[in-house]
Tab-separated table of C-alpha atoms in Angstrom:
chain	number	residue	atom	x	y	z
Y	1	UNK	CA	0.000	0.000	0.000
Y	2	UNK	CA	2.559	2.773	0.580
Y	3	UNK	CA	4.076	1.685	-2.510
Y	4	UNK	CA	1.474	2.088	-4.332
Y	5	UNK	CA	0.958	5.351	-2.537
Y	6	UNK	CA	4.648	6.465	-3.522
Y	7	UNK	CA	4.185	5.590	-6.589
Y	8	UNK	CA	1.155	7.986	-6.885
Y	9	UNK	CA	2.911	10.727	-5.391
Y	10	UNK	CA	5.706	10.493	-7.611
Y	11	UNK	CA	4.045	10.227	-10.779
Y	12	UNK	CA	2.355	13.589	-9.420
Y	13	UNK	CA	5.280	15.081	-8.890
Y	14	UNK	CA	6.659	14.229	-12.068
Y	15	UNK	CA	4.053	15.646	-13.850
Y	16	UNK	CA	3.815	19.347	-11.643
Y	17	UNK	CA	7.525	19.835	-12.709
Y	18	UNK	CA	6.876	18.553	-16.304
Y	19	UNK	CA	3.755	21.653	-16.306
Y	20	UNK	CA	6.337	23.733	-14.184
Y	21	UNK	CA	8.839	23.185	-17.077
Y	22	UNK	CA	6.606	23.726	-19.851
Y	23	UNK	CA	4.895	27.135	-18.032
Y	24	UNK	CA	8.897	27.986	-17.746
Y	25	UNK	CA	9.734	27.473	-21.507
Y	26	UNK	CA	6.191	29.544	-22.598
Y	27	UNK	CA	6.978	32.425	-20.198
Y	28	UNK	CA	10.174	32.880	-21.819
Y	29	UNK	CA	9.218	32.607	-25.446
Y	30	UNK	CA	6.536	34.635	-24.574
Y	31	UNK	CA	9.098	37.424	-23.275
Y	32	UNK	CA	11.056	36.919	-26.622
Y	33	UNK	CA	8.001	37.254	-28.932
Y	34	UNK	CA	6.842	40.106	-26.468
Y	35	UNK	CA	10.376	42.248	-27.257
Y	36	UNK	CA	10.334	41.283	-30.766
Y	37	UNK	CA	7.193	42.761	-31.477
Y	38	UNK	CA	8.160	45.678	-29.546
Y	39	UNK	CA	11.008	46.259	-31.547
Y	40	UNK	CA	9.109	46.057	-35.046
Y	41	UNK	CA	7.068	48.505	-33.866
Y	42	UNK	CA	9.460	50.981	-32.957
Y	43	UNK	CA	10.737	50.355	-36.671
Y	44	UNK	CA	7.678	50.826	-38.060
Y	45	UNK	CA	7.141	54.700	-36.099
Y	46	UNK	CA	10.856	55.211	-37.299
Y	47	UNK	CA	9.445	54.471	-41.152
Y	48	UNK	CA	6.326	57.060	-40.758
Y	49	UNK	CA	9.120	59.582	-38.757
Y	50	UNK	CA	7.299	58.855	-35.364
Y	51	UNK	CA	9.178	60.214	-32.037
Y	52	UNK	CA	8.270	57.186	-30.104
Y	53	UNK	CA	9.755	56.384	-26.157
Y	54	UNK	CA	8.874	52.984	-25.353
Y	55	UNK	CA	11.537	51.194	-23.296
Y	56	UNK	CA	10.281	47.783	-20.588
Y	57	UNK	CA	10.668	48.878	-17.435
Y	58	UNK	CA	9.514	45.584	-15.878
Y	59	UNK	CA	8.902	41.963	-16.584
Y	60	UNK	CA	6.956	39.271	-14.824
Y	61	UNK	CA	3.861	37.474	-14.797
Y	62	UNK	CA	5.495	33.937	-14.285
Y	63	UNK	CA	4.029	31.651	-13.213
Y	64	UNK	CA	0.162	32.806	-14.298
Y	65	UNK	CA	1.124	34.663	-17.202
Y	66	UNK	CA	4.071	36.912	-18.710
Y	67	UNK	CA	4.155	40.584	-19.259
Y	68	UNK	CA	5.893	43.450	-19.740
Y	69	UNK	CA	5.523	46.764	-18.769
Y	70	UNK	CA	6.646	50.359	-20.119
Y	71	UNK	CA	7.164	53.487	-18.042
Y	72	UNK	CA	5.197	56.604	-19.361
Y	73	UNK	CA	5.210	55.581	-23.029
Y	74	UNK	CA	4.837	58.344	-25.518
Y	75	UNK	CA	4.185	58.980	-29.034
Y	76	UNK	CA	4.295	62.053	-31.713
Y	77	UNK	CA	3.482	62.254	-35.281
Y	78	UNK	CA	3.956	65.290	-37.149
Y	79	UNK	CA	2.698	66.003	-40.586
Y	80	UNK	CA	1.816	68.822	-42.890
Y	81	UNK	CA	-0.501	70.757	-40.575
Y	82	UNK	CA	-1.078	67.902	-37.994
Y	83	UNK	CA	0.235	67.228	-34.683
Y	84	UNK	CA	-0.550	63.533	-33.470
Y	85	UNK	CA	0.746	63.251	-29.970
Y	86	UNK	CA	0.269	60.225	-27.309
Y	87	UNK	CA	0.859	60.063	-23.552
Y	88	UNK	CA	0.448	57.660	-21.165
Y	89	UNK	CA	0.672	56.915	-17.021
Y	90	UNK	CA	1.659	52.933	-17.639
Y	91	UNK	CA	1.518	50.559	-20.245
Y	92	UNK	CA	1.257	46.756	-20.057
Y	93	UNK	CA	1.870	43.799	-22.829
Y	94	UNK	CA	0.346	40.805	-22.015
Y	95	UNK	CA	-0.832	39.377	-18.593
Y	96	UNK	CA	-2.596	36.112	-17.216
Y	97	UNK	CA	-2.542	33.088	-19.500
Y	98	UNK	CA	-6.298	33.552	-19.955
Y	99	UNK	CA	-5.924	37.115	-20.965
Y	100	UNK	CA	-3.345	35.814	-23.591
Y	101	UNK	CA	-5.395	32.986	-25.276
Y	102	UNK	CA	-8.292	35.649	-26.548
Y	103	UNK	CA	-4.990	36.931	-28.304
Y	104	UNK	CA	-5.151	33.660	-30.538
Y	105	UNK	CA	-7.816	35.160	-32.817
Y	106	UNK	CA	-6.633	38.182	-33.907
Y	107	UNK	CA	-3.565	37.371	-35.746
Y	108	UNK	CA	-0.351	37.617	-34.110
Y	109	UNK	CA	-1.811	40.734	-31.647
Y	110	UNK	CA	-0.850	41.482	-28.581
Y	111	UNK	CA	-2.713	41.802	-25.304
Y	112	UNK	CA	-1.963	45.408	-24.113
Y	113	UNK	CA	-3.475	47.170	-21.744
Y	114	UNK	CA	-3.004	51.290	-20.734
Y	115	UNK	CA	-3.114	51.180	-16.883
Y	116	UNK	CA	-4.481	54.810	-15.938
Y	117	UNK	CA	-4.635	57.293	-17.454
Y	118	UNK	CA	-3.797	57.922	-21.126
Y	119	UNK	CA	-3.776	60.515	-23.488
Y	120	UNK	CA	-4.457	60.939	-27.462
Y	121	UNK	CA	-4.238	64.365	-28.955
Y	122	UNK	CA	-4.975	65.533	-32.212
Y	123	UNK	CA	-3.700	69.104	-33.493
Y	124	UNK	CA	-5.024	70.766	-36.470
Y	125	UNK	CA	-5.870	74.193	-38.241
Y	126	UNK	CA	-9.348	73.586	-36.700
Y	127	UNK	CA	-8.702	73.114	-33.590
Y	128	UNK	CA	-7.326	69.936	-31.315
Y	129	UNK	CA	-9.289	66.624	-30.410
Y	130	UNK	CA	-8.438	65.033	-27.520
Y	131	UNK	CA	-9.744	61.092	-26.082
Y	132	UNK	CA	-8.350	60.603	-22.563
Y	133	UNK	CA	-9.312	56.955	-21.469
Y	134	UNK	CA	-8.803	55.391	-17.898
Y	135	UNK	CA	-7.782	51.492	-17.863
Y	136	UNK	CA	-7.650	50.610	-22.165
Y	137	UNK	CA	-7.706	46.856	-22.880
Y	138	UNK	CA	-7.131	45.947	-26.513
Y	139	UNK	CA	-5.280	44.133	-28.699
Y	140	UNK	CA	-2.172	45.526	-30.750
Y	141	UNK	CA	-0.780	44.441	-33.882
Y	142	UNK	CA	2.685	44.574	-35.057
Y	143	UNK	CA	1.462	46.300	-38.190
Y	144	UNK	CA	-1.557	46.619	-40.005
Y	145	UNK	CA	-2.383	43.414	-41.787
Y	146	UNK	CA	-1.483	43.082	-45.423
Y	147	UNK	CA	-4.012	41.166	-46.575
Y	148	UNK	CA	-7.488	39.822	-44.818
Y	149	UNK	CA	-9.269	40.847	-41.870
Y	150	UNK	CA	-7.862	42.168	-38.291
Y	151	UNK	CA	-10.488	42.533	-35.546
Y	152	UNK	CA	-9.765	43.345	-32.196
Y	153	UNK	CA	-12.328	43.897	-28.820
Y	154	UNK	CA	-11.596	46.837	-26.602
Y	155	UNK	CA	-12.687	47.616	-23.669
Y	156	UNK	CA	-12.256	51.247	-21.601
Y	157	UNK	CA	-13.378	51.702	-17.907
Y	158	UNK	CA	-14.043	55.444	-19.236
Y	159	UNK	CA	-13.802	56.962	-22.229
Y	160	UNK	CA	-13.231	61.140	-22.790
Y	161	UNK	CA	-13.715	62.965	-26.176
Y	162	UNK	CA	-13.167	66.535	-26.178
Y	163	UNK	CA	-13.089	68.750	-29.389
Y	164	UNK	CA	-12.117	72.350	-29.170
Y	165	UNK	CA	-12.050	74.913	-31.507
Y	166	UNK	CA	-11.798	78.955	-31.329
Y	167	UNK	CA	-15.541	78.907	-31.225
Y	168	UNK	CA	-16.776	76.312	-28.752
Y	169	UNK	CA	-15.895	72.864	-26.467
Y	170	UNK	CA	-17.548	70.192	-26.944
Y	171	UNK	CA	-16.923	66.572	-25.111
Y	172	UNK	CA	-18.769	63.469	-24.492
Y	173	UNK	CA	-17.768	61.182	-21.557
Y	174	UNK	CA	-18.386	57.548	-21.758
Y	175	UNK	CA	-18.370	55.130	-18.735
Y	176	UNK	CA	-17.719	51.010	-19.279
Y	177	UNK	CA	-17.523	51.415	-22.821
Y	178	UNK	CA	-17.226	48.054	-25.140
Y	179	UNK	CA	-16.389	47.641	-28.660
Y	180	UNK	CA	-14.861	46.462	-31.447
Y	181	UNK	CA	-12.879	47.110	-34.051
Y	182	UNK	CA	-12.005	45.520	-37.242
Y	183	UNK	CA	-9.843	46.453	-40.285
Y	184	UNK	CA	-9.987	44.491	-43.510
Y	185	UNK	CA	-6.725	45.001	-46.428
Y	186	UNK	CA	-7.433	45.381	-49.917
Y	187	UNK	CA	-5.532	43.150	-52.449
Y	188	UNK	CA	-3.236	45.495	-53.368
Y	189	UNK	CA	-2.144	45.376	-49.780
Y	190	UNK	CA	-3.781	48.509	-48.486
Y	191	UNK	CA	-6.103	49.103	-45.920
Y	192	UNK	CA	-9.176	49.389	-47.563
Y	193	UNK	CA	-11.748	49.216	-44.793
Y	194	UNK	CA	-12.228	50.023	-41.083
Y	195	UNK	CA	-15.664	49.408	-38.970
Y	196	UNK	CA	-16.075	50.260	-35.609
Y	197	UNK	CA	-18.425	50.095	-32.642
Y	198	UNK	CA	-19.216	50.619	-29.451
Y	199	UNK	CA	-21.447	50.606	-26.826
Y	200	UNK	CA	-21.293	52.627	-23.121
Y	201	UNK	CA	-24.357	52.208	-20.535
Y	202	UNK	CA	-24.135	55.525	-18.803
Y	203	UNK	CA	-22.136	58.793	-19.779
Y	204	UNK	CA	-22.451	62.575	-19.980
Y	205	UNK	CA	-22.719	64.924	-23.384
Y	206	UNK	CA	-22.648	68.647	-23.511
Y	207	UNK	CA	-21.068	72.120	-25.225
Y	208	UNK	CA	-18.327	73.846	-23.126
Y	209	UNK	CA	-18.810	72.839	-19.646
Y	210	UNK	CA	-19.071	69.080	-21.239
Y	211	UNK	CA	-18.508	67.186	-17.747
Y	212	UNK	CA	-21.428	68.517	-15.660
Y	213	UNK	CA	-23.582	68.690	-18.649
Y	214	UNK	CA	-26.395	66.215	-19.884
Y	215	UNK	CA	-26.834	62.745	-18.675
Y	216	UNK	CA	-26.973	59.807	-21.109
Y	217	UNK	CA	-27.730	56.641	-21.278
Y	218	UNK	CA	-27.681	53.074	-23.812
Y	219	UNK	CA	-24.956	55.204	-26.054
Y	220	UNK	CA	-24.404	53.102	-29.458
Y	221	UNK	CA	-22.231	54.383	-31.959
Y	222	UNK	CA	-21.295	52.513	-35.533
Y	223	UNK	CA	-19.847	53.739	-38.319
Y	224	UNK	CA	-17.716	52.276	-41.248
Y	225	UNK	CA	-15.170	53.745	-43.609
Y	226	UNK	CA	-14.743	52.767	-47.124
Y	227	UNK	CA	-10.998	54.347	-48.529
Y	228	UNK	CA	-10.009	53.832	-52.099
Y	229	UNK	CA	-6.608	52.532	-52.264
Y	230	UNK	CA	-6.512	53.673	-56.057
Y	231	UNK	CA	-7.050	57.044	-55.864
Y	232	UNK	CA	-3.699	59.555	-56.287
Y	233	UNK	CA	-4.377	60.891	-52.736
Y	234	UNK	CA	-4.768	57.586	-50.918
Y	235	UNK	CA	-5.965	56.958	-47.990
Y	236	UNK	CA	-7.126	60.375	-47.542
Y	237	UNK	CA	-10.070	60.059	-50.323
Y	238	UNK	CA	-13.093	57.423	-49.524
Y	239	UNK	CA	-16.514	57.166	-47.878
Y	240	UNK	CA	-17.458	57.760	-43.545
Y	241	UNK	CA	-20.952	55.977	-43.427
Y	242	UNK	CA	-22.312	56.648	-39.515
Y	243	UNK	CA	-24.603	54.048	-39.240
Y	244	UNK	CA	-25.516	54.337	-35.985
Y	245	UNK	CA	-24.889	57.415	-32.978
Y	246	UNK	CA	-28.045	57.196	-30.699
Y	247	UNK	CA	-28.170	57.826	-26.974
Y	248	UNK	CA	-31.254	58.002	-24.656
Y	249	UNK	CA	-31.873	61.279	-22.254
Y	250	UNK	CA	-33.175	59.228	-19.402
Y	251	UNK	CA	-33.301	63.182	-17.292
Y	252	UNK	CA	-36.334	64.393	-19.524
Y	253	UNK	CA	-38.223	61.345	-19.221
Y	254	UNK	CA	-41.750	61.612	-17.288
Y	255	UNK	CA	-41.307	61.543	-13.259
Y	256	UNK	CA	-43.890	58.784	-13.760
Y	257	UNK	CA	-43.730	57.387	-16.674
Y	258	UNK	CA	-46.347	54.866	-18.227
Y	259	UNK	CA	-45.155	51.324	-18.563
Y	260	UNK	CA	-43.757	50.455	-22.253
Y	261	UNK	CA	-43.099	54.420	-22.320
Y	262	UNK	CA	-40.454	55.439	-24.566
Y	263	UNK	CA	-37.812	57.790	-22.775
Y	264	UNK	CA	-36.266	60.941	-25.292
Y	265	UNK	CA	-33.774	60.108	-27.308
Y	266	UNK	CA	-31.642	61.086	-30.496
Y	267	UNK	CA	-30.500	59.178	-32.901
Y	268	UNK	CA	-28.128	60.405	-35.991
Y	269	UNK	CA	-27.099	58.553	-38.944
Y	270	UNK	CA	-26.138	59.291	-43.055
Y	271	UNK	CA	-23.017	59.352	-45.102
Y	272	UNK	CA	-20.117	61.805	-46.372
Y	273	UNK	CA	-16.926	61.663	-48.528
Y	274	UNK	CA	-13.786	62.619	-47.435
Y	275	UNK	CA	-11.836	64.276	-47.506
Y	276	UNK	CA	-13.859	67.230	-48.835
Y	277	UNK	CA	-16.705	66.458	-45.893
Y	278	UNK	CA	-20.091	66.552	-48.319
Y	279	UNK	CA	-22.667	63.813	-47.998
Y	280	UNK	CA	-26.308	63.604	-45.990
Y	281	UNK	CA	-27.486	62.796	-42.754
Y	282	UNK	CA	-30.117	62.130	-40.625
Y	283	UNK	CA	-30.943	63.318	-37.181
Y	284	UNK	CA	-34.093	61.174	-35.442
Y	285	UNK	CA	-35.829	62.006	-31.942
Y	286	UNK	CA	-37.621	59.755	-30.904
Y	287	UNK	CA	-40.393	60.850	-27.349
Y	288	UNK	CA	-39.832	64.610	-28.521
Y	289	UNK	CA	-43.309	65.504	-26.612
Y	290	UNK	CA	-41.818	64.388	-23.319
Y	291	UNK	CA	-38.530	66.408	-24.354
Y	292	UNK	CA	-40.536	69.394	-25.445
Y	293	UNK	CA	-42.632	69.138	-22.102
Y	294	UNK	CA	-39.341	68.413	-19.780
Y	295	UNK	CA	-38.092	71.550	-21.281
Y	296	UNK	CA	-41.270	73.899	-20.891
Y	297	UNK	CA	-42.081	72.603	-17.513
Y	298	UNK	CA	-38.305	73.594	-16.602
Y	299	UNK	CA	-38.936	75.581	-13.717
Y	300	UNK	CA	-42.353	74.396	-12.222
Y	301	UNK	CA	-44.453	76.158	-14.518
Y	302	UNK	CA	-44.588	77.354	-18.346
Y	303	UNK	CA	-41.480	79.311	-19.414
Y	304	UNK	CA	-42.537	82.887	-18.404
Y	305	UNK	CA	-40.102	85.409	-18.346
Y	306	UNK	CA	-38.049	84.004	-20.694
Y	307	UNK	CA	-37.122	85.191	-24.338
Y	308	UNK	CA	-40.546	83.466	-25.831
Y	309	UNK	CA	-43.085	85.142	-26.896
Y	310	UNK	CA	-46.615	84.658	-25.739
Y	311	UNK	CA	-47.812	83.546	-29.330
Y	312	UNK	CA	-44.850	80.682	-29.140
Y	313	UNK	CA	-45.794	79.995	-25.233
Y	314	UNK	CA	-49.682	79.285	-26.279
Y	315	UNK	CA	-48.898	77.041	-28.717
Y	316	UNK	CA	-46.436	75.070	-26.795
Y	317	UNK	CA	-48.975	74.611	-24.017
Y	318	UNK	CA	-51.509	73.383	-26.599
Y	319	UNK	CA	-48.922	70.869	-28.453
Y	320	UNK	CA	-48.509	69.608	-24.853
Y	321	UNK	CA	-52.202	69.090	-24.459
Y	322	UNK	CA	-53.303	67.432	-27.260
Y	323	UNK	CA	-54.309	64.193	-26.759
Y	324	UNK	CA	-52.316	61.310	-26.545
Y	325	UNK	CA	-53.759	59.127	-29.253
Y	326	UNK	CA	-52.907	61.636	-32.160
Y	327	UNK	CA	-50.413	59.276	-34.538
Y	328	UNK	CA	-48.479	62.276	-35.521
Y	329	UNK	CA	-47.724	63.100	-32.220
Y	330	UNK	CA	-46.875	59.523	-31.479
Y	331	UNK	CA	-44.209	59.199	-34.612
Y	332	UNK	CA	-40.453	60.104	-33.786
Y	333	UNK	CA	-39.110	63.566	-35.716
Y	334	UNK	CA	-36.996	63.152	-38.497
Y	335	UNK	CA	-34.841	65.501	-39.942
Y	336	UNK	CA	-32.542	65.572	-43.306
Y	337	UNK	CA	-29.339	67.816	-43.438
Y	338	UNK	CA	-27.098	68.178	-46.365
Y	339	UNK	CA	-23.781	69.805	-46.266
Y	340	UNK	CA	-21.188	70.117	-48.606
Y	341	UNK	CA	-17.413	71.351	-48.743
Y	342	UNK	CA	-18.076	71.478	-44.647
Y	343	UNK	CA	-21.039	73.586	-44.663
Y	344	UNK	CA	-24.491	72.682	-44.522
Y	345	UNK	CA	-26.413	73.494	-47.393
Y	346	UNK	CA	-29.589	71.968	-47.265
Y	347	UNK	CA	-31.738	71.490	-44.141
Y	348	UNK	CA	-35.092	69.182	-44.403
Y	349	UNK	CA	-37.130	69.839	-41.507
Y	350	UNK	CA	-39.862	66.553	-42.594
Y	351	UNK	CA	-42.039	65.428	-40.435
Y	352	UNK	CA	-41.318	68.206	-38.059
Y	353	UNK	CA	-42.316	70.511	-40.916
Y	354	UNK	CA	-45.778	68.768	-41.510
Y	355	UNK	CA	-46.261	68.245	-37.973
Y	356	UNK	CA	-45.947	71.841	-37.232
Y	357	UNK	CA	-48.234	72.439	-39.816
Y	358	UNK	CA	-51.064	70.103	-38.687
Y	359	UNK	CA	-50.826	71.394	-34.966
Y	360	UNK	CA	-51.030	75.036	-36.552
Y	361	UNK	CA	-54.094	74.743	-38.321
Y	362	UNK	CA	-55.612	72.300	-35.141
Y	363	UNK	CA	-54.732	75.314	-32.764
Y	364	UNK	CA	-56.332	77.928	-35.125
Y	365	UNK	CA	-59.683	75.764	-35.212
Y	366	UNK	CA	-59.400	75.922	-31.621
């Protein structure tokens, strides 16, 4: 019996330092492919004339995993009349085993995450764009793929856009936001096209002071770009097709809203070519009564005092009273914009037009 036991024991053994061995020689390799890939990527941004600082400042991970991390990484592109720049607290290449097997469908990626927080800003003649994200996971390929499809998940534990020109500020913060993103190569070995999207439960939107501004909720966004590797100008010519940017406005919802009741909420969608910026597009509002009302009903009481006039303050009140079961007043608002060269030239009011219309001749009958 306590041979048999021995026996057990050793074979046990023998196999917890054959795994030991084998988690030694993949945490090692896994090192080596990690530095290799670093290193084609610093010759790629040497290629395109990036400045890019990204030295390992730490390795570890063994025996759950293998990683490596980089110190306050940094990144800066210039160009004609752009300014790409790229900041960041910490930066980390791979992690736990588990984390590294979702790496073995997306083609020779990496698993990188940017612990804290990071920043990506964009300087132009118009103004700068900035996206300041707090805990990125994605994956990272060693270039872009010369053929076939890349896709890649992300995840952000908040997301920050903030665009500022010598007009306005605009931002939209995003909270738990989940996407993905994949890039397909055209024959000729160019990327040909991207699609994107993303999802974020909760966040804020808003002009200037864009952090304490309006709440938002179930914000979708989708778009996909279609670039034409043939053209002279490539990849700056090509098609932006928004497919989807829609967020509810949970704040101007009724206090007590009926069951199945649909809370505010805009929705935009349409196309444009680049890189001259001229296409359509569509804005949608869905529960604009409840908006309208939220907004009227502001301070306890119709909007006296303010800058509308007494004409515009009786109709309001009677578009708010009209009765629920009127279909137009049931429909969501629709409205077409055209723009070319940048500037809208065209603006197709719809069925906000005809609605307007129908409540104008129902008030004068009444």
């Amino acid at each position: 019996m306590k041979k048999k036991i021995i026996t057990l024991i050793g074979s046990i053994l023998a196999v917890g330092v054959i795994l030991l061995g084998a988690d030694t020689a993949l945490y090692f390799w896994t090192q080596s492919r990690i530095t290799g890939h670093v290193e084609q990527i610093k010759l790629n941004a040497q290629k395109t004339g990036s400045q890019l600082r990204l030295d390992i400042a730490q390795r570890g991970g063994w025996p759950i995993g293998a990683w490596a991390k980089f110190s306050s990484p940094t990144m800066q592109l210039k160009t004609d009349n752009d300014l790409i720049a790229f900041s960041g607290t910490s930066m980390k290449i791979g992690g736990s085993w588990a984390f590294w097997s979702k790496s073995l469908f997306n083609h020779n990626a990496l698993p990188l995450t940017l612990e804290g927080k990071s920043v990506l800003r964009l300087t132009s003649e118009n103004g700068e764009k900035f996206l300041i994200s707090d805990n990125a996971h994605f994956f990272i390929p060693k270039e872009i793929p010369l053929s076939g499809t890349y896709s890649s998940p992300f995840t952000f534990d908040s997301l920050t856009s903030i665009v500022t020109t010598s007009s306005h500020k605009a931002g939209v913060k995003l909270d738990s936001v989940k996407g993905q993103l994949t890039l397909n190569a055209a024959p000729n070995h160019h990327l040909r096209d991207i699609a994107f999207e993303s999802h974020a439960d909760t966040g804020y939107i808003g002009l200037e002071k864009y952090l304490s501004s309006t709440a938002i909720q179930k914000f979708h966004f989708a778009f996909g770009v279609n670039l034409d590797p043939d053209n002279a100008d490539y990849p700056h010519h090509g098609k932006l097709l928004i497919q989807d940017l829609s967020y509810q406005l949970p704040q101007f919802a009724l206090s007590s809203p009926e069951k199945g009741k649909v809370i505010p909420a805009l929705a935009l969608s349409g196309q444009m070519t680049m890189p001259d910026v001229s296409g359509r597009g569509t804005i949608k509002v869905d529960a604009w009564r409840d908006l309208i009302r939220s907004f009227y009903h502001q301070n306890g009481s119709a909007i006296t005092g303010s800058d509308v006039t007494a004409e515009s303050e009786i109709f309001l009140d009677h578009l708010l009273r009209v009765g629920q079961d009127e279909n137009s007043l049931k429909q969501p608002l629709t409205m077409s914009i055209e723009f070319k060269d940048g500037d809208i030239v065209s603006f197709d009011s719809g069925a906000l037009g005809n609605l307007i219309s129908s409540l104008m001749g129902a008030f004068a009958g009444h």
